[in-house]
Amino acid sequence: MHRDSLPLPPAAPASGPNPAATALIMMGGGARAAYQAGVLNGVARIAARLGKVQAALPFGIIAGTSAGAINGAGLAIHAGDFQAATQSLGALWHSIHADEVYRTDVLRVGVSGARWLSTLALGWVTQRRAPRALFDNTPLGSMLGELFEPARVQASLDSGALQAFAVTALSYSTGRHVTFYQSHHRIHPWHRSQRIAVPAQITVDHLLASSSIPFLFPAMPLELDGHHEWFGDGTMRQMSPLSPAIHLGASRILAIGAASRQRSGWFDTMPGGGYPSLAQVGGQALASIFLDGLNADLERLQHINRLLARMPEVAGDREGWRPVQVMTVAPSEPIEAIAAEHQKQLPRTVRALLAPLGGTEARGAAFASYLLFEPAFTQALIALGERDAAAQADELAAFLYGVVPGTAPAAPGAGDRAAEQAVSP
């Protein structure tokens, strides 16, 4: 870790890894974030089998971006009860509908489509007000206003069940990534090239800003340094998604990704030859925004780790570096393939809007997957997340609870198969 002033986590208990120094990172992806709820369900089942039915979260630090920030908020308000937190989050994703996230009525979608068309075709003539986004996500703000209480995050921090909660968004005004964070102990803000962190009470507006997918949902104004800036989805150009958790004091990170390990193979099955539709291009563009940052950051950490292994004198505490263990869980099946099976469940008005763009074709499934807030799709992703967590149950039990299969709870780090990374945020 770099020479920044960072909080020293409490000593780990003998029964296993220290939750106060363990972080959960979740990145976004619109409706794809239902997968994260499934993985968390799976982790909660592991905790229950270990007798931790009423235990707090196994990660005291939560860093979320985009829809991952919303999932993180759901955990933060229930930090003292992991089972209740995952049940609440799972129930939300299990029954969610598109009209609870963005307006799907004929009038609103029709007006939005017409405004975009007229702006692109005749905007230079009419000089009319340019549309701000393809969809109006006012319903999401209303739903979050009912479910998310900022005071409960502070209560979790005050109780010590939560050490820190962070949400990252991109400022359209300056091009900087800004991490807004709340913490149990005082943590000094940090500044890096094009990314800064500021302490703040996280509100619904922060969650909306972090999850405002470019072009699809409107930007949000947030106060920063005494003035307002316009913010959008925090995954845009986010090259160091692991950094906030490390700055907040994590020595272990569980990262739940949204990029399928089989994604490229699925695209190989698509018929070629024709010119790509706008939805196909848009899907690839969104994939580059949402799905590639975490993998690139992990690869960078692996290179740093190999370098430090050859230079042990640099990796000592006196040099300001410390090891951080990282474990990832990612979809084992292409989410695009699942989305292709459920595209017809998009609201009729949305299908009508996306059809001219190719968004209702199989090749447009990647683009449609970000908007598929419908139960059949989200339930399929929850089930996939649960299966993937079950397939890595031994690794998760060792990483989060220090339990090696067939043994009693072990000391911190025992049985970990996650790669140890030496990192600098």
CSV table of C-alpha atoms in Angstrom, one decimal:
chain,number,residue,atom,x,y,z
A,1,MET,CA,0.0,0.0,0.0
A,2,HIS,CA,1.1,3.6,-0.6
A,3,ARG,CA,2.5,5.8,2.1
A,4,ASP,CA,-0.9,7.3,2.9
A,5,SER,CA,-2.2,7.7,6.4
A,6,LEU,CA,-4.6,4.8,6.8
A,7,PRO,CA,-6.6,3.4,9.7
A,8,LEU,CA,-5.1,0.4,11.4
A,9,PRO,CA,-7.8,-2.3,11.7
A,10,PRO,CA,-8.4,-4.0,15.0
A,11,ALA,CA,-6.4,-7.2,15.6
A,12,ALA,CA,-8.1,-10.2,14.0
A,13,PRO,CA,-9.8,-12.6,16.4
A,14,ALA,CA,-8.3,-16.1,16.7
A,15,SER,CA,-11.4,-17.6,15.3
A,16,GLY,CA,-10.9,-16.3,11.8
A,17,PRO,CA,-10.3,-13.3,9.5
A,18,ASN,CA,-11.1,-9.9,10.8
A,19,PRO,CA,-14.4,-8.5,9.3
A,20,ALA,CA,-13.3,-5.0,10.1
A,21,ALA,CA,-10.4,-5.3,7.6
A,22,THR,CA,-12.4,-7.3,5.0
A,23,ALA,CA,-14.0,-5.4,2.2
A,24,LEU,CA,-16.8,-6.2,-0.3
A,25,ILE,CA,-16.6,-4.6,-3.7
A,26,MET,CA,-19.5,-4.6,-6.1
A,27,MET,CA,-19.5,-3.0,-9.5
A,28,GLY,CA,-22.6,-2.2,-11.5
A,29,GLY,CA,-24.3,-3.3,-14.7
A,30,GLY,CA,-28.0,-2.2,-14.4
A,31,ALA,CA,-30.3,-5.3,-14.0
A,32,ARG,CA,-27.2,-7.5,-14.1
A,33,ALA,CA,-26.6,-6.6,-10.4
A,34,ALA,CA,-29.2,-9.1,-9.4
A,35,TYR,CA,-26.4,-11.6,-9.8
A,36,GLN,CA,-24.7,-10.0,-6.8
A,37,ALA,CA,-27.7,-10.6,-4.7
A,38,GLY,CA,-27.6,-14.3,-5.6
A,39,VAL,CA,-23.9,-14.6,-4.6
A,40,LEU,CA,-24.6,-12.8,-1.3
A,41,ASN,CA,-27.5,-15.3,-0.7
A,42,GLY,CA,-25.0,-18.1,-1.2
A,43,VAL,CA,-22.5,-16.5,1.2
A,44,ALA,CA,-25.3,-16.1,3.8
A,45,ARG,CA,-26.1,-19.9,3.5
A,46,ILE,CA,-22.4,-20.6,4.1
A,47,ALA,CA,-22.6,-18.4,7.2
A,48,ALA,CA,-25.7,-20.2,8.4
A,49,ARG,CA,-24.1,-23.6,8.0
A,50,LEU,CA,-21.2,-22.3,10.2
A,51,GLY,CA,-23.6,-21.4,12.9
A,52,LYS,CA,-23.5,-17.6,12.3
A,53,VAL,CA,-27.2,-17.2,11.9
A,54,GLN,CA,-27.5,-13.8,13.6
A,55,ALA,CA,-24.0,-12.6,12.9
A,56,ALA,CA,-23.1,-9.2,11.4
A,57,LEU,CA,-21.7,-8.9,7.9
A,58,PRO,CA,-18.4,-10.7,7.3
A,59,PHE,CA,-17.1,-7.6,5.6
A,60,GLY,CA,-16.9,-4.4,7.5
A,61,ILE,CA,-16.0,-2.3,4.5
A,62,ILE,CA,-18.4,-1.9,1.5
A,63,ALA,CA,-17.5,-0.1,-1.7
A,64,GLY,CA,-20.1,0.0,-4.4
A,65,THR,CA,-20.3,1.5,-7.8
A,66,SER,CA,-23.4,1.8,-10.1
A,67,ALA,CA,-26.0,-0.7,-9.2
A,68,GLY,CA,-23.4,-2.2,-6.9
A,69,ALA,CA,-23.7,0.9,-4.8
A,70,ILE,CA,-27.4,0.3,-4.4
A,71,ASN,CA,-26.7,-3.3,-3.3
A,72,GLY,CA,-24.1,-2.0,-1.0
A,73,ALA,CA,-26.6,0.4,0.6
A,74,GLY,CA,-29.0,-2.5,1.2
A,75,LEU,CA,-26.2,-4.3,3.1
A,76,ALA,CA,-25.1,-1.2,5.0
A,77,ILE,CA,-28.4,-0.5,6.6
A,78,HIS,CA,-28.6,-4.1,7.9
A,79,ALA,CA,-24.9,-4.4,8.8
A,80,GLY,CA,-25.7,-6.0,12.2
A,81,ASP,CA,-27.6,-8.9,10.7
A,82,PHE,CA,-26.2,-10.5,7.6
A,83,GLN,CA,-29.1,-12.9,7.1
A,84,ALA,CA,-31.6,-10.1,7.2
A,85,ALA,CA,-29.5,-8.0,4.8
A,86,THR,CA,-29.3,-10.7,2.2
A,87,GLN,CA,-33.0,-11.6,2.5
A,88,SER,CA,-34.1,-8.0,2.1
A,89,LEU,CA,-31.8,-7.6,-0.9
A,90,GLY,CA,-32.9,-10.9,-2.5
A,91,ALA,CA,-36.6,-10.0,-2.1
A,92,LEU,CA,-36.1,-6.7,-3.8
A,93,TRP,CA,-34.4,-8.2,-6.9
A,94,HIS,CA,-36.7,-11.3,-6.9
A,95,SER,CA,-39.8,-9.2,-7.6
A,96,ILE,CA,-38.5,-6.0,-9.3
A,97,HIS,CA,-40.2,-4.6,-12.4
A,98,ALA,CA,-38.9,-2.2,-15.0
A,99,ASP,CA,-41.6,0.4,-14.1
A,100,GLU,CA,-40.1,0.5,-10.6
A,101,VAL,CA,-36.8,1.7,-12.0
A,102,TYR,CA,-37.7,3.8,-15.0
A,103,ARG,CA,-40.9,5.1,-16.5
A,104,THR,CA,-42.3,2.7,-19.1
A,105,ASP,CA,-45.7,4.3,-19.9
A,106,VAL,CA,-46.5,5.0,-23.5
A,107,LEU,CA,-46.6,8.8,-23.0
A,108,ARG,CA,-43.2,9.1,-21.3
A,109,VAL,CA,-41.4,6.6,-23.6
A,110,GLY,CA,-43.0,8.0,-26.7
A,111,VAL,CA,-42.1,11.6,-25.8
A,112,SER,CA,-38.5,10.5,-25.0
A,113,GLY,CA,-38.1,8.6,-28.3
A,114,ALA,CA,-39.6,11.5,-30.3
A,115,ARG,CA,-37.4,14.1,-28.6
A,116,TRP,CA,-34.2,12.0,-29.3
A,117,LEU,CA,-35.3,11.5,-32.9
A,118,SER,CA,-36.1,15.2,-33.5
A,119,THR,CA,-32.8,16.3,-31.8
A,120,LEU,CA,-30.7,14.0,-34.0
A,121,ALA,CA,-32.6,14.8,-37.2
A,122,LEU,CA,-33.7,18.5,-36.8
A,123,GLY,CA,-32.0,19.8,-33.6
A,124,TRP,CA,-29.9,22.2,-35.6
A,125,VAL,CA,-33.0,23.7,-37.0
A,126,THR,CA,-35.4,23.7,-34.0
A,127,GLN,CA,-32.9,24.5,-31.3
A,128,ARG,CA,-35.1,22.7,-28.9
A,129,ARG,CA,-33.9,21.6,-25.4
A,130,ALA,CA,-31.8,18.5,-25.9
A,131,PRO,CA,-33.0,15.3,-24.1
A,132,ARG,CA,-31.1,14.4,-21.0
A,133,ALA,CA,-31.5,10.6,-21.2
A,134,LEU,CA,-33.4,7.9,-23.0
A,135,PHE,CA,-35.3,7.0,-19.8
A,136,ASP,CA,-36.7,8.7,-16.8
A,137,ASN,CA,-35.5,7.0,-13.6
A,138,THR,CA,-37.7,8.9,-11.2
A,139,PRO,CA,-39.4,5.7,-10.1
A,140,LEU,CA,-36.0,4.4,-8.9
A,141,GLY,CA,-35.5,7.5,-6.8
A,142,SER,CA,-38.9,7.0,-5.2
A,143,MET,CA,-38.2,3.4,-4.4
A,144,LEU,CA,-34.8,4.1,-2.9
A,145,GLY,CA,-36.4,6.9,-0.9
A,146,GLU,CA,-38.7,4.4,0.7
A,147,LEU,CA,-36.1,1.7,1.3
A,148,PHE,CA,-32.9,3.5,2.1
A,149,GLU,CA,-32.5,5.5,5.3
A,150,PRO,CA,-29.1,7.3,5.6
A,151,ALA,CA,-29.5,7.4,9.4
A,152,ARG,CA,-29.4,3.6,9.5
A,153,VAL,CA,-26.0,3.6,7.7
A,154,GLN,CA,-24.7,5.9,10.4
A,155,ALA,CA,-26.2,3.7,13.1
A,156,SER,CA,-24.4,0.7,11.6
A,157,LEU,CA,-21.1,2.7,11.7
A,158,ASP,CA,-21.7,3.8,15.3
A,159,SER,CA,-22.3,0.3,16.4
A,160,GLY,CA,-19.1,-0.9,14.8
A,161,ALA,CA,-20.9,-3.5,12.7
A,162,LEU,CA,-19.8,-1.4,9.7
A,163,GLN,CA,-16.4,0.2,9.3
A,164,ALA,CA,-16.9,2.2,6.1
A,165,PHE,CA,-19.3,2.6,3.2
A,166,ALA,CA,-18.2,4.2,0.0
A,167,VAL,CA,-20.0,5.1,-3.3
A,168,THR,CA,-18.1,6.2,-6.4
A,169,ALA,CA,-19.5,8.4,-9.2
A,170,LEU,CA,-18.0,10.1,-12.2
A,171,SER,CA,-18.2,13.9,-12.4
A,172,TYR,CA,-19.2,15.0,-15.9
A,173,SER,CA,-18.2,18.5,-14.9
A,174,THR,CA,-14.5,17.7,-14.3
A,175,GLY,CA,-13.9,14.1,-15.5
A,176,ARG,CA,-12.8,13.0,-12.0
A,177,HIS,CA,-13.9,9.9,-10.2
A,178,VAL,CA,-15.2,10.9,-6.7
A,179,THR,CA,-15.6,8.4,-3.9
A,180,PHE,CA,-18.0,9.6,-1.3
A,181,TYR,CA,-17.5,7.7,2.0
A,182,GLN,CA,-18.7,7.4,5.6
A,183,SER,CA,-16.5,5.7,8.2
A,184,HIS,CA,-16.5,4.5,11.8
A,185,HIS,CA,-13.0,5.9,12.4
A,186,ARG,CA,-11.7,9.1,10.9
A,187,ILE,CA,-10.1,8.5,7.5
A,188,HIS,CA,-8.2,11.2,5.7
A,189,PRO,CA,-9.5,12.0,2.2
A,190,TRP,CA,-7.2,10.9,-0.6
A,191,HIS,CA,-6.3,12.5,-3.9
A,192,ARG,CA,-4.9,10.7,-7.0
A,193,SER,CA,-4.8,11.7,-10.7
A,194,GLN,CA,-8.4,12.1,-11.8
A,195,ARG,CA,-9.8,10.5,-8.7
A,196,ILE,CA,-10.5,11.9,-5.2
A,197,ALA,CA,-12.4,10.9,-2.1
A,198,VAL,CA,-14.4,13.1,0.2
A,199,PRO,CA,-16.3,12.3,3.4
A,200,ALA,CA,-20.0,12.7,3.1
A,201,GLN,CA,-23.3,11.4,4.4
A,202,ILE,CA,-24.4,9.1,1.6
A,203,THR,CA,-28.0,9.8,0.4
A,204,VAL,CA,-30.3,8.6,-2.3
A,205,ASP,CA,-28.9,11.2,-4.6
A,206,HIS,CA,-25.4,9.6,-4.3
A,207,LEU,CA,-26.9,6.2,-5.2
A,208,LEU,CA,-28.7,7.6,-8.2
A,209,ALA,CA,-25.7,9.4,-9.4
A,210,SER,CA,-23.5,6.4,-9.1
A,211,SER,CA,-26.0,4.2,-11.0
A,212,SER,CA,-26.9,6.7,-13.8
A,213,ILE,CA,-25.9,4.6,-16.8
A,214,PRO,CA,-24.7,7.0,-19.6
A,215,PHE,CA,-27.4,8.0,-22.1
A,216,LEU,CA,-29.9,5.7,-20.5
A,217,PHE,CA,-30.5,7.6,-17.2
A,218,PRO,CA,-29.9,11.3,-16.5
A,219,ALA,CA,-27.0,12.7,-14.6
A,220,MET,CA,-27.4,13.9,-11.0
A,221,PRO,CA,-26.2,17.1,-9.3
A,222,LEU,CA,-24.2,16.6,-6.1
A,223,GLU,CA,-22.5,19.1,-3.9
A,224,LEU,CA,-18.7,19.0,-3.9
A,225,ASP,CA,-16.4,21.6,-2.3
A,226,GLY,CA,-19.2,24.1,-1.9
A,227,HIS,CA,-20.6,23.9,-5.4
A,228,HIS,CA,-22.6,21.4,-7.5
A,229,GLU,CA,-21.2,19.1,-10.2
A,230,TRP,CA,-23.1,16.8,-12.4
A,231,PHE,CA,-22.4,13.1,-11.9
A,232,GLY,CA,-23.0,9.8,-13.7
A,233,ASP,CA,-22.3,6.1,-13.4
A,234,GLY,CA,-19.1,5.5,-11.4
A,235,THR,CA,-17.9,2.6,-13.6
A,236,MET,CA,-17.1,4.9,-16.5
A,237,ARG,CA,-13.3,5.0,-16.9
A,238,GLN,CA,-12.9,3.5,-13.4
A,239,MET,CA,-9.5,2.0,-13.8
A,240,SER,CA,-8.8,1.2,-10.1
A,241,PRO,CA,-12.1,-0.1,-8.6
A,242,LEU,CA,-10.2,-1.8,-5.8
A,243,SER,CA,-8.5,1.4,-4.6
A,244,PRO,CA,-11.4,2.8,-2.4
A,245,ALA,CA,-11.6,-0.3,-0.3
A,246,ILE,CA,-7.8,-0.4,0.2
A,247,HIS,CA,-7.8,3.3,1.2
A,248,LEU,CA,-10.5,2.6,3.7
A,249,GLY,CA,-8.3,0.0,5.4
A,250,ALA,CA,-9.0,-3.3,3.8
A,251,SER,CA,-6.5,-6.1,3.9
A,252,ARG,CA,-8.8,-8.6,2.3
A,253,ILE,CA,-11.2,-7.9,-0.6
A,254,LEU,CA,-14.1,-10.0,-1.9
A,255,ALA,CA,-15.0,-8.6,-5.4
A,256,ILE,CA,-18.3,-9.7,-7.0
A,257,GLY,CA,-18.0,-9.0,-10.7
A,258,ALA,CA,-20.6,-8.8,-13.5
A,259,ALA,CA,-18.4,-10.0,-16.3
A,260,SER,CA,-19.1,-13.6,-17.3
A,261,ARG,CA,-16.0,-15.8,-17.7
A,262,GLN,CA,-17.7,-17.2,-20.8
A,263,ARG,CA,-18.8,-13.9,-22.3
A,264,SER,CA,-16.5,-13.9,-25.4
A,265,GLY,CA,-17.5,-17.5,-26.2
A,266,TRP,CA,-21.1,-16.5,-26.3
A,267,PHE,CA,-20.5,-13.8,-28.8
A,268,ASP,CA,-18.7,-16.3,-31.0
A,269,THR,CA,-22.0,-18.1,-31.4
A,270,MET,CA,-23.7,-15.1,-32.8
A,271,PRO,CA,-24.3,-15.1,-36.6
A,272,GLY,CA,-21.8,-12.8,-38.3
A,273,GLY,CA,-21.6,-11.2,-41.7
A,274,GLY,CA,-24.2,-8.4,-41.1
A,275,TYR,CA,-23.4,-4.8,-40.1
A,276,PRO,CA,-23.7,-4.5,-36.3
A,277,SER,CA,-26.8,-2.9,-35.0
A,278,LEU,CA,-26.8,0.2,-32.8
A,279,ALA,CA,-27.8,-2.0,-29.9
A,280,GLN,CA,-24.9,-4.4,-30.6
A,281,VAL,CA,-22.5,-1.5,-30.7
A,282,GLY,CA,-24.1,-0.1,-27.6
A,283,GLY,CA,-23.9,-3.4,-25.7
A,284,GLN,CA,-20.1,-3.6,-26.4
A,285,ALA,CA,-19.6,0.0,-25.4
A,286,LEU,CA,-21.5,-0.6,-22.1
A,287,ALA,CA,-19.5,-3.8,-21.6
A,288,SER,CA,-16.3,-1.8,-21.9
A,289,ILE,CA,-17.6,0.6,-19.3
A,290,PHE,CA,-19.0,-1.9,-16.8
A,291,LEU,CA,-17.2,-5.1,-17.2
A,292,ASP,CA,-13.5,-4.6,-17.9
A,293,GLY,CA,-12.3,-2.3,-15.1
A,294,LEU,CA,-12.2,-5.0,-12.4
A,295,ASN,CA,-10.3,-7.5,-14.4
A,296,ALA,CA,-7.8,-5.0,-15.6
A,297,ASP,CA,-7.2,-3.8,-12.0
A,298,LEU,CA,-6.7,-7.4,-10.8
A,299,GLU,CA,-4.2,-8.1,-13.6
A,300,ARG,CA,-2.3,-4.9,-12.6
A,301,LEU,CA,-2.2,-6.1,-9.0
A,302,GLN,CA,-0.8,-9.5,-10.1
A,303,HIS,CA,2.0,-7.8,-12.0
A,304,ILE,CA,2.8,-5.6,-9.0
A,305,ASN,CA,2.7,-8.7,-6.8
A,306,ARG,CA,5.2,-10.5,-9.0
A,307,LEU,CA,7.5,-7.5,-9.1
A,308,LEU,CA,7.4,-7.2,-5.3
A,309,ALA,CA,8.2,-10.9,-4.9
A,310,ARG,CA,11.5,-10.2,-6.6
A,311,MET,CA,12.1,-7.1,-4.5
A,312,PRO,CA,11.1,-8.1,-1.0
A,313,GLU,CA,12.9,-5.1,0.5
A,314,VAL,CA,10.3,-2.8,-1.1
A,315,ALA,CA,7.3,-4.7,0.3
A,316,GLY,CA,8.2,-4.1,4.0
A,317,ASP,CA,5.9,-2.0,6.2
A,318,ARG,CA,8.5,0.7,6.4
A,319,GLU,CA,8.1,1.3,2.7
A,320,GLY,CA,4.4,1.8,3.1
A,321,TRP,CA,3.2,-1.4,1.2
A,322,ARG,CA,1.2,-4.2,2.7
A,323,PRO,CA,-0.3,-7.3,1.2
A,324,VAL,CA,-4.0,-7.5,0.4
A,325,GLN,CA,-5.8,-10.8,-0.3
A,326,VAL,CA,-8.3,-10.6,-3.1
A,327,MET,CA,-11.0,-13.2,-4.1
A,328,THR,CA,-13.4,-12.8,-7.0
A,329,VAL,CA,-16.7,-14.3,-7.8
A,330,ALA,CA,-18.0,-13.8,-11.4
A,331,PRO,CA,-20.8,-15.3,-13.5
A,332,SER,CA,-19.9,-18.8,-14.7
A,333,GLU,CA,-22.4,-18.5,-17.6
A,334,PRO,CA,-22.8,-15.7,-20.1
A,335,ILE,CA,-25.4,-13.2,-18.8
A,336,GLU,CA,-26.0,-12.2,-22.4
A,337,ALA,CA,-27.3,-15.7,-23.2
A,338,ILE,CA,-29.7,-15.5,-20.2
A,339,ALA,CA,-30.8,-12.0,-21.4
A,340,ALA,CA,-31.5,-13.3,-24.9
A,341,GLU,CA,-34.0,-15.8,-23.4
A,342,HIS,CA,-35.9,-13.0,-21.6
A,343,GLN,CA,-35.8,-10.0,-24.0
A,344,LYS,CA,-39.5,-10.4,-24.8
A,345,GLN,CA,-40.3,-9.7,-21.1
A,346,LEU,CA,-39.2,-6.1,-21.5
A,347,PRO,CA,-42.2,-3.7,-21.4
A,348,ARG,CA,-43.8,-3.4,-24.8
A,349,THR,CA,-43.1,0.3,-25.0
A,350,VAL,CA,-39.4,-0.3,-24.3
A,351,ARG,CA,-39.3,-3.1,-26.9
A,352,ALA,CA,-40.8,-0.7,-29.4
A,353,LEU,CA,-38.2,1.9,-28.6
A,354,LEU,CA,-35.3,-0.6,-28.9
A,355,ALA,CA,-36.5,-2.5,-31.9
A,356,PRO,CA,-35.2,0.0,-34.5
A,357,LEU,CA,-31.8,-0.1,-32.8
A,358,GLY,CA,-31.7,-3.9,-32.9
A,359,GLY,CA,-32.2,-4.2,-29.1
A,360,THR,CA,-34.8,-6.9,-29.4
A,361,GLU,CA,-32.6,-9.2,-31.5
A,362,ALA,CA,-30.3,-11.8,-30.0
A,363,ARG,CA,-27.3,-9.7,-31.0
A,364,GLY,CA,-28.7,-6.9,-28.9
A,365,ALA,CA,-29.2,-9.0,-25.8
A,366,ALA,CA,-26.1,-7.5,-24.1
A,367,PHE,CA,-27.6,-4.0,-24.4
A,368,ALA,CA,-31.0,-5.1,-23.3
A,369,SER,CA,-29.6,-6.9,-20.2
A,370,TYR,CA,-28.9,-3.6,-18.5
A,371,LEU,CA,-32.6,-2.6,-18.8
A,372,LEU,CA,-34.2,-6.1,-18.0
A,373,PHE,CA,-35.5,-5.3,-14.6
A,374,GLU,CA,-38.1,-8.1,-14.8
A,375,PRO,CA,-38.6,-11.0,-12.3
A,376,ALA,CA,-37.9,-13.9,-14.7
A,377,PHE,CA,-34.5,-12.4,-15.7
A,378,THR,CA,-33.4,-11.2,-12.3
A,379,GLN,CA,-34.5,-14.5,-10.7
A,380,ALA,CA,-32.4,-16.4,-13.2
A,381,LEU,CA,-29.4,-14.2,-12.3
A,382,ILE,CA,-30.0,-14.7,-8.6
A,383,ALA,CA,-30.1,-18.5,-9.1
A,384,LEU,CA,-26.8,-18.3,-11.1
A,385,GLY,CA,-25.2,-16.3,-8.3
A,386,GLU,CA,-26.3,-18.8,-5.7
A,387,ARG,CA,-24.9,-21.7,-7.8
A,388,ASP,CA,-21.6,-19.9,-8.3
A,389,ALA,CA,-21.3,-19.2,-4.6
A,390,ALA,CA,-22.1,-22.8,-3.8
A,391,ALA,CA,-19.4,-23.9,-6.3
A,392,GLN,CA,-16.8,-21.8,-4.4
A,393,ALA,CA,-18.2,-22.5,-1.0
A,394,ASP,CA,-15.0,-23.9,0.4
A,395,GLU,CA,-13.0,-20.9,-0.8
A,396,LEU,CA,-15.5,-18.5,0.5
A,397,ALA,CA,-15.7,-20.2,3.9
A,398,ALA,CA,-11.9,-20.0,4.2
A,399,PHE,CA,-11.6,-16.5,2.9
A,400,LEU,CA,-14.4,-14.9,5.0
A,401,TYR,CA,-14.5,-17.2,8.1
A,402,GLY,CA,-11.1,-18.9,8.2
A,403,VAL,CA,-12.8,-22.4,8.0
A,404,VAL,CA,-11.0,-25.1,6.1
A,405,PRO,CA,-13.3,-27.9,4.9
A,406,GLY,CA,-13.4,-30.7,7.5
A,407,THR,CA,-11.8,-28.6,10.2
A,408,ALA,CA,-12.7,-26.2,13.0
A,409,PRO,CA,-12.5,-22.5,12.2
A,410,ALA,CA,-8.9,-21.7,11.4
A,411,ALA,CA,-6.6,-18.8,12.0
A,412,PRO,CA,-6.8,-15.9,9.6
A,413,GLY,CA,-5.7,-16.8,6.1
A,414,ALA,CA,-5.8,-20.6,6.6
A,415,GLY,CA,-7.0,-22.4,3.6
A,416,ASP,CA,-7.2,-19.4,1.4
A,417,ARG,CA,-6.9,-20.2,-2.3
A,418,ALA,CA,-7.3,-16.5,-3.2
A,419,ALA,CA,-4.2,-14.9,-4.6
A,420,GLU,CA,-2.4,-12.6,-2.2
A,421,GLN,CA,-1.8,-9.2,-3.9
A,422,ALA,CA,0.5,-6.5,-2.7
A,423,VAL,CA,-1.2,-3.3,-3.8
A,424,SER,CA,-0.9,0.5,-4.0
A,425,PRO,CA,-4.2,2.2,-4.3
